[in-house]
mmCIF file of C-alpha atoms in Angstrom:
data_model
loop_
_atom_site.group_PDB
_atom_site.id
_atom_site.type_symbol
_atom_site.label_atom_id
_atom_site.label_comp_id
_atom_site.label_asym_id
_atom_site.label_seq_id
_atom_site.Cartn_x
_atom_site.Cartn_y
_atom_site.Cartn_z
ATOM 1 C CA UNK A 1 78.516 106.844 66.798
ATOM 2 C CA UNK A 2 76.138 106.583 69.697
ATOM 3 C CA UNK A 3 75.189 109.446 72.014
ATOM 4 C CA UNK A 4 76.236 112.901 70.836
ATOM 5 C CA UNK A 5 74.991 116.088 69.112
ATOM 6 C CA UNK A 6 75.694 117.082 65.493
ATOM 7 C CA UNK A 7 75.691 120.528 63.909
ATOM 8 C CA UNK A 8 76.414 122.491 67.076
ATOM 9 C CA UNK A 9 78.477 125.673 66.695
ATOM 10 C CA UNK A 10 79.650 127.999 69.458
ATOM 11 C CA UNK A 11 77.156 130.705 70.335
ATOM 12 C CA UNK A 12 74.231 129.151 68.440
ATOM 13 C CA UNK A 13 70.939 128.712 70.276
ATOM 14 C CA UNK A 14 70.294 125.196 68.916
ATOM 15 C CA UNK A 15 72.010 122.372 67.068
ATOM 16 C CA UNK A 16 71.058 121.901 63.417
ATOM 17 C CA UNK A 17 71.881 118.215 63.070
ATOM 18 C CA UNK A 18 73.976 119.080 60.016
ATOM 19 C CA UNK A 19 77.309 117.294 60.397
ATOM 20 C CA UNK A 20 78.935 118.890 57.373
ATOM 21 C CA UNK A 21 82.649 119.584 57.852
ATOM 22 C CA UNK A 22 83.322 122.260 55.262
ATOM 23 C CA UNK A 23 85.882 124.802 56.500
ATOM 24 C CA UNK A 24 84.433 127.921 58.135
ATOM 25 C CA UNK A 25 80.925 126.454 57.999
ATOM 26 C CA UNK A 26 78.617 128.566 60.168
ATOM 27 C CA UNK A 27 75.514 126.897 61.616
ATOM 28 C CA UNK A 28 73.915 130.148 62.768
ATOM 29 C CA UNK A 29 75.057 133.172 60.727
ATOM 30 C CA UNK A 30 73.664 136.413 62.108
ATOM 31 C CA UNK A 31 72.580 134.830 65.373
ATOM 32 C CA UNK A 32 75.818 134.015 67.183
ATOM 33 C CA UNK A 33 75.901 135.175 70.807
ATOM 34 C CA UNK A 34 79.459 133.961 71.526
ATOM 35 C CA UNK A 35 82.790 134.173 69.711
ATOM 36 C CA UNK A 36 85.973 132.089 69.925
ATOM 37 C CA UNK A 37 87.573 132.540 73.352
ATOM 38 C CA UNK A 38 90.120 129.718 73.541
ATOM 39 C CA UNK A 39 93.708 130.955 73.518
ATOM 40 C CA UNK A 40 95.730 129.753 70.558
ATOM 41 C CA UNK A 41 98.181 127.809 72.692
ATOM 42 C CA UNK A 42 95.322 125.421 73.490
ATOM 43 C CA UNK A 43 94.304 124.782 69.865
ATOM 44 C CA UNK A 44 94.507 121.132 68.844
ATOM 45 C CA UNK A 45 94.355 121.514 65.046
ATOM 46 C CA UNK A 46 95.346 124.032 62.372
ATOM 47 C CA UNK A 47 97.689 125.697 64.855
ATOM 48 C CA UNK A 48 99.570 127.696 62.218
ATOM 49 C CA UNK A 49 96.522 129.578 60.892
ATOM 50 C CA UNK A 50 96.068 133.264 61.669
ATOM 51 C CA UNK A 51 93.200 133.554 64.123
ATOM 52 C CA UNK A 52 89.929 134.815 62.658
ATOM 53 C CA UNK A 53 91.034 134.566 59.023
ATOM 54 C CA UNK A 54 89.637 132.321 56.300
ATOM 55 C CA UNK A 55 92.565 129.985 56.998
ATOM 56 C CA UNK A 56 91.219 129.548 60.552
ATOM 57 C CA UNK A 57 88.778 126.920 59.328
ATOM 58 C CA UNK A 58 87.720 125.589 62.734
ATOM 59 C CA UNK A 59 86.757 128.948 64.263
ATOM 60 C CA UNK A 60 83.119 127.921 64.893
ATOM 61 C CA UNK A 61 83.872 124.465 66.287
ATOM 62 C CA UNK A 62 82.869 123.803 69.932
ATOM 63 C CA UNK A 63 86.453 123.574 71.214
ATOM 64 C CA UNK A 64 87.123 127.181 70.244
ATOM 65 C CA UNK A 65 84.792 128.381 73.049
ATOM 66 C CA UNK A 66 84.375 125.402 75.395
ATOM 67 C CA UNK A 67 80.958 125.103 77.000
ATOM 68 C CA UNK A 68 79.158 127.616 74.760
ATOM 69 C CA UNK A 69 77.931 125.326 71.977
ATOM 70 C CA UNK A 70 74.368 124.004 72.346
ATOM 71 C CA UNK A 71 73.539 120.317 72.636
ATOM 72 C CA UNK A 72 70.465 118.302 71.710
ATOM 73 C CA UNK A 73 70.498 116.731 75.148
ATOM 74 C CA UNK A 74 72.844 116.724 78.149
ATOM 75 C CA UNK A 75 73.230 112.948 77.751
ATOM 76 C CA UNK A 76 73.402 112.987 73.958
ATOM 77 C CA UNK A 77 71.067 111.991 71.170
ATOM 78 C CA UNK A 78 71.183 108.510 69.647
ATOM 79 C CA UNK A 79 73.025 108.963 66.347
ATOM 80 C CA UNK A 80 73.445 112.701 66.884
ATOM 81 C CA UNK A 81 70.371 113.565 64.808
ATOM 82 C CA UNK A 82 66.712 112.674 64.478
ATOM 83 C CA UNK A 83 67.443 110.979 61.137
ATOM 84 C CA UNK A 84 70.437 109.014 59.905
ATOM 85 C CA UNK A 85 72.963 111.225 58.131
ATOM 86 C CA UNK A 86 76.528 110.998 56.840
ATOM 87 C CA UNK A 87 79.675 111.440 58.974
ATOM 88 C CA UNK A 88 78.768 108.650 61.396
ATOM 89 C CA UNK A 89 75.414 110.196 62.278
ATOM 90 C CA UNK A 90 73.682 106.858 62.733
ATOM 91 C CA UNK A 91 72.397 104.615 65.508
ATOM 92 C CA UNK A 92 71.465 100.981 65.061
ATOM 93 C CA UNK A 93 68.159 100.511 66.850
ATOM 94 C CA UNK A 94 68.136 98.242 69.888
ATOM 95 C CA UNK A 95 65.528 97.318 72.483
ATOM 96 C CA UNK A 96 66.902 100.208 74.550
ATOM 97 C CA UNK A 97 66.850 103.068 72.019
ATOM 98 C CA UNK A 98 66.455 104.149 68.413
ATOM 99 C CA UNK A 99 67.792 106.936 66.197
ATOM 100 C CA UNK A 100 66.977 110.370 67.640
ATOM 101 C CA UNK A 101 66.180 109.249 71.194
ATOM 102 C CA UNK A 102 67.434 111.549 73.959
ATOM 103 C CA UNK A 103 69.827 109.993 76.435
ATOM 104 C CA UNK A 104 68.340 111.746 79.463
ATOM 105 C CA UNK A 105 64.949 110.229 78.647
ATOM 106 C CA UNK A 106 65.717 106.646 77.671
ATOM 107 C CA UNK A 107 69.006 105.668 79.318
ATOM 108 C CA UNK A 108 68.309 104.084 82.668
ATOM 109 C CA UNK A 109 70.709 104.076 85.657
ATOM 110 C CA UNK A 110 72.945 101.011 85.638
ATOM 111 C CA UNK A 111 74.748 100.104 88.883
ATOM 112 C CA UNK A 112 78.491 99.819 88.309
ATOM 113 C CA UNK A 113 79.642 98.918 91.803
ATOM 114 C CA UNK A 114 81.895 101.995 91.797
ATOM 115 C CA UNK A 115 81.508 104.589 94.544
ATOM 116 C CA UNK A 116 82.992 108.088 94.390
ATOM 117 C CA UNK A 117 83.642 109.890 97.670
ATOM 118 C CA UNK A 118 83.064 113.625 97.850
ATOM 119 C CA UNK A 119 86.437 115.379 97.965
ATOM 120 C CA UNK A 120 88.269 112.234 96.886
ATOM 121 C CA UNK A 121 90.134 111.351 93.686
ATOM 122 C CA UNK A 122 88.410 109.131 91.109
ATOM 123 C CA UNK A 123 90.113 107.231 88.296
ATOM 124 C CA UNK A 124 88.473 107.734 84.896
ATOM 125 C CA UNK A 125 89.338 106.822 81.339
ATOM 126 C CA UNK A 126 88.195 107.444 77.795
ATOM 127 C CA UNK A 127 88.917 105.856 74.433
ATOM 128 C CA UNK A 128 89.898 107.557 71.185
ATOM 129 C CA UNK A 129 87.921 106.391 68.177
ATOM 130 C CA UNK A 130 88.725 109.302 65.840
ATOM 131 C CA UNK A 131 91.452 111.913 66.302
ATOM 132 C CA UNK A 132 89.338 115.050 66.006
ATOM 133 C CA UNK A 133 91.138 117.068 68.678
ATOM 134 C CA UNK A 134 89.297 119.390 71.051
ATOM 135 C CA UNK A 135 88.999 118.839 74.774
ATOM 136 C CA UNK A 136 86.737 117.647 77.540
ATOM 137 C CA UNK A 137 85.458 118.147 81.057
ATOM 138 C CA UNK A 138 83.871 115.781 83.571
ATOM 139 C CA UNK A 139 80.707 117.007 85.322
ATOM 140 C CA UNK A 140 78.043 115.776 87.708
ATOM 141 C CA UNK A 141 74.325 116.441 88.051
ATOM 142 C CA UNK A 142 72.461 115.341 91.198
ATOM 143 C CA UNK A 143 70.213 112.340 90.627
ATOM 144 C CA UNK A 144 67.424 114.309 92.276
ATOM 145 C CA UNK A 145 67.409 116.911 89.471
ATOM 146 C CA UNK A 146 66.483 116.758 85.774
ATOM 147 C CA UNK A 147 69.533 115.845 83.672
ATOM 148 C CA UNK A 148 69.932 119.128 81.804
ATOM 149 C CA UNK A 149 73.001 120.836 80.366
ATOM 150 C CA UNK A 150 72.533 123.686 82.844
ATOM 151 C CA UNK A 151 72.599 121.226 85.736
ATOM 152 C CA UNK A 152 75.829 119.600 84.562
ATOM 153 C CA UNK A 153 77.477 122.971 83.907
ATOM 154 C CA UNK A 154 76.911 123.935 87.539
ATOM 155 C CA UNK A 155 79.075 121.069 88.802
ATOM 156 C CA UNK A 156 82.322 120.605 86.828
ATOM 157 C CA UNK A 157 84.979 118.408 88.436
ATOM 158 C CA UNK A 158 88.582 119.505 88.866
ATOM 159 C CA UNK A 159 91.354 117.398 87.371
ATOM 160 C CA UNK A 160 93.615 115.896 90.031
ATOM 161 C CA UNK A 161 96.636 115.053 87.883
ATOM 162 C CA UNK A 162 98.876 116.699 85.305
ATOM 163 C CA UNK A 163 99.457 113.384 83.557
ATOM 164 C CA UNK A 164 97.605 111.037 81.221
ATOM 165 C CA UNK A 165 98.430 107.338 81.158
ATOM 166 C CA UNK A 166 98.133 105.691 77.743
ATOM 167 C CA UNK A 167 96.817 102.164 78.152
ATOM 168 C CA UNK A 168 97.459 99.203 75.877
ATOM 169 C CA UNK A 169 96.245 95.612 75.705
ATOM 170 C CA UNK A 170 99.689 94.718 76.995
ATOM 171 C CA UNK A 171 100.028 96.657 80.297
ATOM 172 C CA UNK A 172 103.826 96.574 80.022
ATOM 173 C CA UNK A 173 103.500 99.114 77.190
ATOM 174 C CA UNK A 174 101.569 101.666 79.265
ATOM 175 C CA UNK A 175 103.277 105.031 79.689
ATOM 176 C CA UNK A 176 102.485 108.533 80.949
ATOM 177 C CA UNK A 177 102.361 111.785 78.977
ATOM 178 C CA UNK A 178 101.811 115.365 80.088
ATOM 179 C CA UNK A 179 98.271 116.686 80.466
ATOM 180 C CA UNK A 180 97.208 120.264 79.727
ATOM 181 C CA UNK A 181 94.373 121.882 81.654
ATOM 182 C CA UNK A 182 93.163 125.245 80.324
ATOM 183 C CA UNK A 183 94.121 127.807 82.969
ATOM 184 C CA UNK A 184 93.496 131.117 81.189
ATOM 185 C CA UNK A 185 91.169 132.545 78.569
ATOM 186 C CA UNK A 186 87.982 130.756 77.586
ATOM 187 C CA UNK A 187 87.453 127.190 78.724
ATOM 188 C CA UNK A 188 89.167 127.408 82.116
ATOM 189 C CA UNK A 189 89.102 124.037 83.826
ATOM 190 C CA UNK A 190 88.757 122.041 80.610
ATOM 191 C CA UNK A 191 91.337 119.441 79.580
ATOM 192 C CA UNK A 192 93.042 119.715 76.192
ATOM 193 C CA UNK A 193 92.978 116.604 74.018
ATOM 194 C CA UNK A 194 96.551 115.340 74.412
ATOM 195 C CA UNK A 195 97.309 113.846 70.997
ATOM 196 C CA UNK A 196 98.085 116.522 68.371
ATOM 197 C CA UNK A 197 96.433 116.570 64.954
ATOM 198 C CA UNK A 198 99.033 115.475 62.399
ATOM 199 C CA UNK A 199 97.551 117.552 59.578
ATOM 200 C CA UNK A 200 96.121 121.048 59.242
ATOM 201 C CA UNK A 201 93.510 119.859 56.739
ATOM 202 C CA UNK A 202 89.817 119.359 57.376
ATOM 203 C CA UNK A 203 88.961 115.671 57.121
ATOM 204 C CA UNK A 204 86.281 116.226 54.424
ATOM 205 C CA UNK A 205 87.853 119.074 52.521
ATOM 206 C CA UNK A 206 91.319 119.859 51.142
ATOM 207 C CA UNK A 207 91.688 123.599 51.684
ATOM 208 C CA UNK A 208 94.942 123.634 49.692
ATOM 209 C CA UNK A 209 93.141 122.671 46.479
ATOM 210 C CA UNK A 210 91.033 125.837 46.249
#
C-alpha cells in the first residue's frame, strides 16, 4: 500500500500505526470522544450482528463514524506507518519518498491537464484492490492553504449521480449499478462502498472458532 494511515479508530486523538485486525480491537480505550453513528442500513460488513455487542466486531472501524477517525496526514503517510509492519504496511522507497513520509510534505503538484469548473460535474474513478468495505468522500482544499485534514473537511463535494459504472478492460462489459449516499445518521454525504462483503468474518481472525 502507498499513502494511507494505519491504526486509526473512531474518536481517537491519534493513529497508533498498529494495523492489527483482531475483532473489537480498540486503539484508544478510555479516551474515545466519539461513538459509532452510522446507521445499520449503511454497514458494509457483518450486517447481521447486533449493534454494540461482542459480535459487532467492526464497531471501532472508521466507517462506523465517517470523518471522526484521526489520520497521520491529510494526504496519507507512505506505508501507513513510520516503520514497515504487517498487513501491507510497507512502502518501497523511491527518489520521491520513503517509508513514513507525509504526503502533504513530499508529494509535489503534478499537472494533469484536467480542469474542474466550480458548480460543474466532474468524472472521477477509483480502483478496488481489496474488498474491505466502508465508504468514501471526495474533498478539496485550496492550494493557498496548508493541506490539513481540517481544511479538507471544510470542503466536501456532493455526489452528482445515483449510479456507479463498473469498468472493465473490455468496455463492452461495462455496466451500471446503484449507488448509495448516506442521507441520515452519521456520515451524511458520504458514499457507501457498493460491493457487499461476502463473509461476516474478519480477514485475520475466525470469530466462529472461539
